[in-house]
Structure formats: C-alpha cells, structure tokens
C-alpha cells in the first residue's frame, strides 16, 4: 500500500485528495526541506529502490520553492551548498562501490576492469538532446503542478517517460555494440580443437549442493520482488555456477571449497556501470540493458551527478563574477 501511495504522490502530488493542509509558513522555516527548495530531494529520487531513504520528514511545497527562488534571485538566501554537500556524499559512496567492484574484476581479469566506460559509450549528441528535452519537460511538470493542473501534469509525465524509454533503448543499443566488440577480446573456443571423448552421464547434485542451489534461487526470487535486479541476477549466476560445478566434481569432494573459484569465472564477462555501480554482463540482451538505463536507481544517480556538475559550475561562475565586481 505504501508503494502505491508513493507512486500516486509522484504522479498527482501529495495533496491529490485535498487532505494535506496548505503551507502557511515561510521557505526559511526549520521544517521546510532546503534540498527540495534547491530542486532535488534524494528522498524522492530513490523511492522504491534499494537506496530508498524513506519519507522526507520536512515540508515539500512548490509555492515555497517559488518564494525561495525569488529570494535567491535577489541575493537574500542561497541553499545550493546544502544540496551540494548531500549529493557529494552520495556520489562519493557510489564511487567507492564502483572502485571496489573494479578491483574485484581486476583481480580476476585486468582487461575486464578497464574495458568499457558506460558513460562515455552512451553519451552521443542524440542522447544529450534527449536528456535536454527531458529536463525541459520536467520543468513543465513543476509549472503544471504549481498551477494545480493535475491532468496536464499526468500527460506531461507520460511524455517524460516516453522520452526516457527512448533514451534508454538508444543507450542500450550503443552499449550492446560496445559489448559486441568487447566480447572479441574474451577467450574464444578453438575452431580446430581435437574431437572430445563422449561426456559421461551427469549425476544430479548431492543434497548439500542442491540445498545451496535452492537457497540462491530463493534469494534471487526475493531480491527480484524487491526490485533489486542486479543482485537477483548475481544470485542466479551463482546458482548456475553451482549446477555446473556439481556436474563435474567427484562425488567425494566437498563442493563448498570450490564455489568461490567457480563463481569468479563469471566475473570475466562482467562490466561495471560507472554511473550507478551496477554489474552488467557482456552477454546481456538489449532489453535487459534498456531496463538498466531506464531503472530508477540508474536514473537517480545520473540526475544527482548532473546536478552536482551544475552546482559546481554555478559556484565557479559566481566566484568569477564576484572577483570582477
């Protein structure tokens, strides 16, 4: 129920039923969210993802945001630094996650850790133009929300989703092309390999291995229901590795000693998204890659990274302007 309520709040506003009291305070009151006034509250950005921070306890009001923007234009107040500090911490944490992932890949295959830069591969003029259109449309959404035009706001949000879907599909195709080239560097099967002896009949996994396979399949199912797609995919890969391992190990050996080494084989085909830190496989389909680029977690990190750049550019511009004055 909470998930449905959050989705309705995003589409129609928290006051969709007329049951939220009007804001009578001022933008500088202590109970008003300064991050929302500046234009980006992470509590809203990561709703219904594994980074969900819960409901923001402070007031979000477009009316107060308009008042703040007017005061900021007059040089009365500026809360940019508050937002910059918050999203800088989020990005530092994400970059640490990416560094750990790259180190893990490099330990197994140095080429895998440096093969693809997702942001570079997927930033073409066409993608940048779509991103610009999305930003302009989101400004229109805020304007319609402020004016109380709920139907027009919903239509504008639908247009935003169409643009995001189009951008995600194009980004997926660009990355898929890069992955196709990247796969060429992976070990290839020998074309003139000698004929192999017939494989022996495969035995089913022993009870302990089968239990571990079932645990990972259950974990993948639970993670999938929570929307944690990348973690679910990883659990499935571990289950598949265990199946293959059980089929080729002698019955008398303890399979638990070989799990880590066998699962690590899959790391040679993994790449790390340098925007959100998710693992992507060079064998992912265009549909799965599009789901990644259109996912709320990836979009959220992309938005805060762009916002941080905007804030830093603004700070530099103000510093130059002040020196000239």
XYZ file of C-alpha atoms in Angstrom:
325
model
C 0.000 0.000 0.000
C 2.835 2.416 0.849
C 4.415 1.721 -2.548
C 1.156 2.553 -4.343
C 0.747 5.721 -2.274
C 4.271 6.864 -3.182
C 3.620 6.317 -6.879
C 0.390 8.345 -6.683
C 2.212 11.126 -4.825
C 4.768 11.306 -7.645
C 2.068 11.412 -10.346
C -0.536 13.670 -8.745
C 1.122 15.340 -5.778
C 0.772 14.677 -2.072
C -2.389 16.798 -1.962
C -4.201 14.741 -4.635
C -7.122 14.063 -2.263
C -7.219 17.550 -0.796
C -6.273 16.144 2.613
C -2.912 17.874 3.033
C -3.071 21.221 4.763
C -1.929 24.288 2.892
C 1.511 25.580 3.766
C 1.263 28.844 5.631
C 4.892 29.175 6.676
C 7.944 30.689 5.023
C 10.569 28.995 2.891
C 13.233 29.588 5.564
C 11.284 27.809 8.337
C 13.142 24.931 10.013
C 10.566 22.327 8.956
C 10.953 23.130 5.224
C 13.220 20.874 3.113
C 16.054 23.029 1.803
C 17.125 20.334 -0.644
C 13.677 20.374 -2.243
C 13.828 24.175 -2.477
C 17.094 23.932 -4.413
C 15.438 21.440 -6.733
C 16.364 17.906 -5.693
C 15.453 15.875 -2.597
C 17.158 12.434 -2.616
C 14.297 11.055 -0.510
C 12.042 11.497 -3.543
C 14.674 10.475 -6.077
C 15.309 6.951 -4.798
C 11.813 5.933 -3.716
C 11.061 2.213 -4.213
C 14.715 1.290 -4.828
C 17.337 -0.372 -2.630
C 18.586 3.171 -1.893
C 15.139 4.225 -0.592
C 15.763 6.698 2.254
C 12.173 6.666 3.430
C 9.760 9.570 3.520
C 11.264 13.044 3.900
C 10.039 14.418 7.225
C 10.222 18.030 6.050
C 7.766 20.126 4.042
C 7.883 19.996 0.239
C 5.978 22.881 -1.299
C 6.220 24.287 -4.820
C 4.826 27.554 -3.506
C 7.701 27.867 -1.015
C 10.168 26.849 -3.716
C 8.938 29.758 -5.866
C 9.368 32.113 -2.912
C 12.889 30.801 -2.307
C 13.850 31.224 -5.974
C 12.634 34.832 -5.861
C 14.655 35.468 -2.682
C 17.713 33.789 -4.192
C 17.450 35.982 -7.308
C 17.572 38.999 -5.005
C 20.655 37.648 -3.223
C 18.828 37.100 0.070
C 19.378 33.335 0.517
C 21.231 30.520 -1.218
C 20.963 26.873 -0.133
C 22.983 25.404 -3.010
C 25.802 24.346 -0.677
C 23.379 22.270 1.445
C 22.367 20.209 -1.583
C 25.922 20.018 -2.912
C 27.166 18.518 0.377
C 24.415 15.884 0.464
C 24.730 14.661 -3.114
C 28.533 14.828 -2.960
C 28.400 12.313 -0.090
C 26.057 10.059 -2.096
C 28.359 10.166 -5.123
C 31.488 9.511 -3.028
C 29.780 6.449 -1.544
C 28.746 5.222 -5.001
C 32.245 5.811 -6.418
C 33.726 3.739 -3.578
C 31.344 0.935 -4.513
C 32.467 1.220 -8.141
C 36.152 1.171 -7.126
C 35.610 -1.984 -5.064
C 33.809 -3.628 -7.998
C 36.596 -2.690 -10.432
C 39.222 -4.023 -8.039
C 37.325 -7.284 -7.777
C 37.191 -7.620 -11.563
C 40.832 -6.618 -11.968
C 41.928 -9.371 -9.584
C 40.415 -11.903 -11.969
C 40.869 -10.154 -15.327
C 42.595 -6.798 -15.652
C 41.037 -6.184 -19.083
C 37.529 -6.539 -17.676
C 38.047 -3.691 -15.236
C 39.023 -1.163 -17.897
C 37.203 -2.429 -20.973
C 34.092 -0.240 -21.056
C 33.173 3.198 -19.733
C 29.373 3.172 -19.813
C 29.024 6.951 -19.583
C 31.456 7.588 -22.457
C 29.950 4.940 -24.734
C 26.383 6.165 -24.219
C 26.856 9.949 -24.384
C 26.208 10.807 -28.029
C 24.740 14.110 -29.328
C 21.385 12.369 -29.783
C 21.378 11.121 -26.178
C 22.347 14.562 -24.887
C 19.496 16.115 -26.882
C 17.007 13.653 -25.384
C 18.329 14.464 -21.902
C 17.817 18.165 -22.621
C 14.218 17.526 -23.723
C 13.564 15.529 -20.548
C 14.844 18.373 -18.344
C 12.650 20.892 -20.154
C 9.628 18.614 -19.824
C 10.251 18.161 -16.095
C 10.261 21.944 -15.672
C 6.904 21.981 -17.408
C 5.688 19.315 -14.945
C 6.656 21.528 -11.997
C 4.873 24.502 -13.545
C 1.681 22.486 -14.121
C 1.891 21.093 -10.597
C 2.206 24.598 -9.158
C -0.818 25.712 -11.183
C -2.834 22.714 -9.959
C -3.400 21.276 -13.458
C -3.307 17.587 -12.493
C -4.497 16.177 -15.853
C -1.945 18.193 -17.822
C 0.750 17.193 -15.347
C -0.003 13.491 -15.851
C 0.176 13.891 -19.627
C 3.498 15.716 -19.295
C 4.836 12.942 -17.049
C 3.771 10.368 -19.637
C 5.754 12.328 -22.243
C 8.763 12.292 -19.882
C 8.506 8.514 -19.554
C 8.320 8.126 -23.335
C 11.454 10.231 -23.752
C 13.248 8.277 -21.016
C 12.263 4.979 -22.608
C 13.522 6.175 -25.990
C 16.808 7.327 -24.435
C 17.216 4.055 -22.506
C 16.673 1.976 -25.646
C 19.214 4.001 -27.609
C 21.727 3.805 -24.755
C 21.182 0.047 -24.596
C 21.928 -0.352 -28.296
C 25.080 1.771 -28.005
C 26.338 -0.302 -25.081
C 25.366 -3.538 -26.811
C 27.512 -2.538 -29.805
C 30.411 -1.814 -27.441
C 29.885 -5.159 -25.695
C 29.911 -6.969 -29.046
C 33.384 -5.544 -29.704
C 34.410 -6.230 -26.114
C 33.459 -9.901 -26.395
C 36.033 -10.302 -29.147
C 38.773 -9.941 -26.512
C 37.341 -12.766 -24.388
C 38.727 -16.315 -24.766
C 37.136 -17.905 -27.831
C 36.522 -21.617 -28.421
C 39.159 -23.293 -30.605
C 37.923 -23.842 -34.152
C 40.248 -26.807 -34.858
C 40.132 -28.395 -31.455
C 40.588 -32.181 -31.376
C 37.483 -34.284 -31.019
C 36.496 -34.791 -27.421
C 35.560 -38.097 -25.857
C 31.857 -38.563 -25.139
C 30.829 -36.918 -21.907
C 29.905 -39.244 -19.074
C 26.342 -39.279 -17.823
C 25.943 -36.321 -15.471
C 24.949 -37.119 -11.921
C 22.423 -34.919 -10.093
C 23.871 -32.579 -7.446
C 24.389 -34.025 -3.994
C 21.954 -33.000 -1.261
C 24.185 -30.250 0.157
C 24.883 -28.687 -3.246
C 21.223 -28.870 -4.227
C 20.325 -27.117 -0.974
C 22.773 -24.320 -1.771
C 21.369 -24.021 -5.292
C 17.838 -23.755 -3.887
C 18.961 -21.105 -1.391
C 20.380 -18.936 -4.180
C 17.297 -19.401 -6.348
C 15.092 -18.361 -3.418
C 17.382 -15.389 -2.749
C 17.143 -14.361 -6.422
C 13.348 -14.553 -6.271
C 13.183 -12.443 -3.092
C 15.583 -9.843 -4.490
C 13.602 -9.671 -7.731
C 10.394 -8.963 -5.799
C 12.198 -6.113 -4.013
C 13.253 -4.603 -7.339
C 16.951 -5.393 -6.766
C 17.529 -6.636 -10.304
C 21.329 -6.725 -10.338
C 21.571 -8.617 -7.026
C 18.948 -11.087 -8.216
C 20.900 -11.661 -11.442
C 24.066 -12.294 -9.431
C 22.284 -14.876 -7.246
C 21.036 -16.643 -10.387
C 24.567 -16.709 -11.807
C 25.812 -18.304 -8.574
C 23.068 -20.950 -8.775
C 24.013 -21.754 -12.378
C 27.702 -21.965 -11.429
C 26.848 -24.417 -8.653
C 24.863 -26.576 -11.079
C 27.804 -26.745 -13.482
C 30.231 -27.363 -10.621
C 28.158 -30.221 -9.207
C 28.056 -31.881 -12.634
C 31.845 -32.045 -12.982
C 33.081 -32.656 -9.421
C 33.789 -36.078 -7.990
C 31.050 -37.123 -5.562
C 33.544 -37.475 -2.745
C 34.745 -33.848 -2.892
C 33.372 -31.044 -0.753
C 31.746 -28.665 -3.261
C 31.767 -25.735 -0.815
C 35.562 -25.445 -1.285
C 35.152 -24.696 -4.991
C 32.211 -22.298 -5.017
C 34.146 -19.005 -4.855
C 36.590 -20.008 -7.606
C 33.841 -21.265 -9.901
C 31.624 -18.224 -9.443
C 34.611 -15.975 -10.150
C 34.697 -17.355 -13.695
C 31.592 -15.309 -14.450
C 33.441 -12.107 -13.465
C 35.357 -12.201 -16.753
C 32.125 -11.305 -18.545
C 31.011 -8.588 -16.104
C 31.415 -4.842 -16.527
C 30.640 -2.089 -14.020
C 28.328 0.837 -14.748
C 30.345 3.931 -13.850
C 27.131 5.860 -13.129
C 25.399 3.700 -10.507
C 27.863 0.859 -9.826
C 25.646 -1.985 -11.088
C 27.187 -5.044 -12.714
C 26.366 -5.597 -16.388
C 27.207 -8.685 -18.400
C 28.677 -8.528 -21.892
C 26.075 -11.171 -22.751
C 23.106 -9.073 -21.547
C 20.290 -8.596 -24.063
C 19.269 -5.173 -25.338
C 16.065 -5.497 -23.268
C 17.935 -6.040 -20.020
C 20.331 -3.190 -20.774
C 17.380 -0.899 -21.556
C 15.802 -1.887 -18.222
C 19.048 -0.898 -16.529
C 19.254 2.532 -18.187
C 15.565 3.173 -17.515
C 15.732 1.928 -13.933
C 15.066 4.374 -11.124
C 18.388 3.717 -9.390
C 20.483 4.419 -12.508
C 18.368 7.477 -13.358
C 18.685 8.725 -9.797
C 22.473 8.600 -9.796
C 22.582 10.148 -13.251
C 20.422 13.048 -12.041
C 22.484 13.757 -8.919
C 25.745 13.587 -10.879
C 24.376 16.108 -13.398
C 23.063 18.288 -10.568
C 26.443 18.289 -8.824
C 28.144 19.413 -12.032
C 25.552 22.214 -12.429
C 26.100 23.387 -8.843
C 29.884 23.353 -9.180
C 29.713 25.314 -12.452
C 27.437 27.856 -10.766
C 29.815 28.247 -7.823
C 32.748 28.883 -10.193
C 30.697 31.401 -12.187
C 29.719 33.273 -9.022
C 33.340 33.330 -7.845
C 34.468 34.865 -11.148
C 31.570 37.327 -11.089
C 32.404 38.427 -7.525
C 36.077 38.986 -8.398
C 35.116 41.178 -11.339
C 32.783 43.202 -9.135
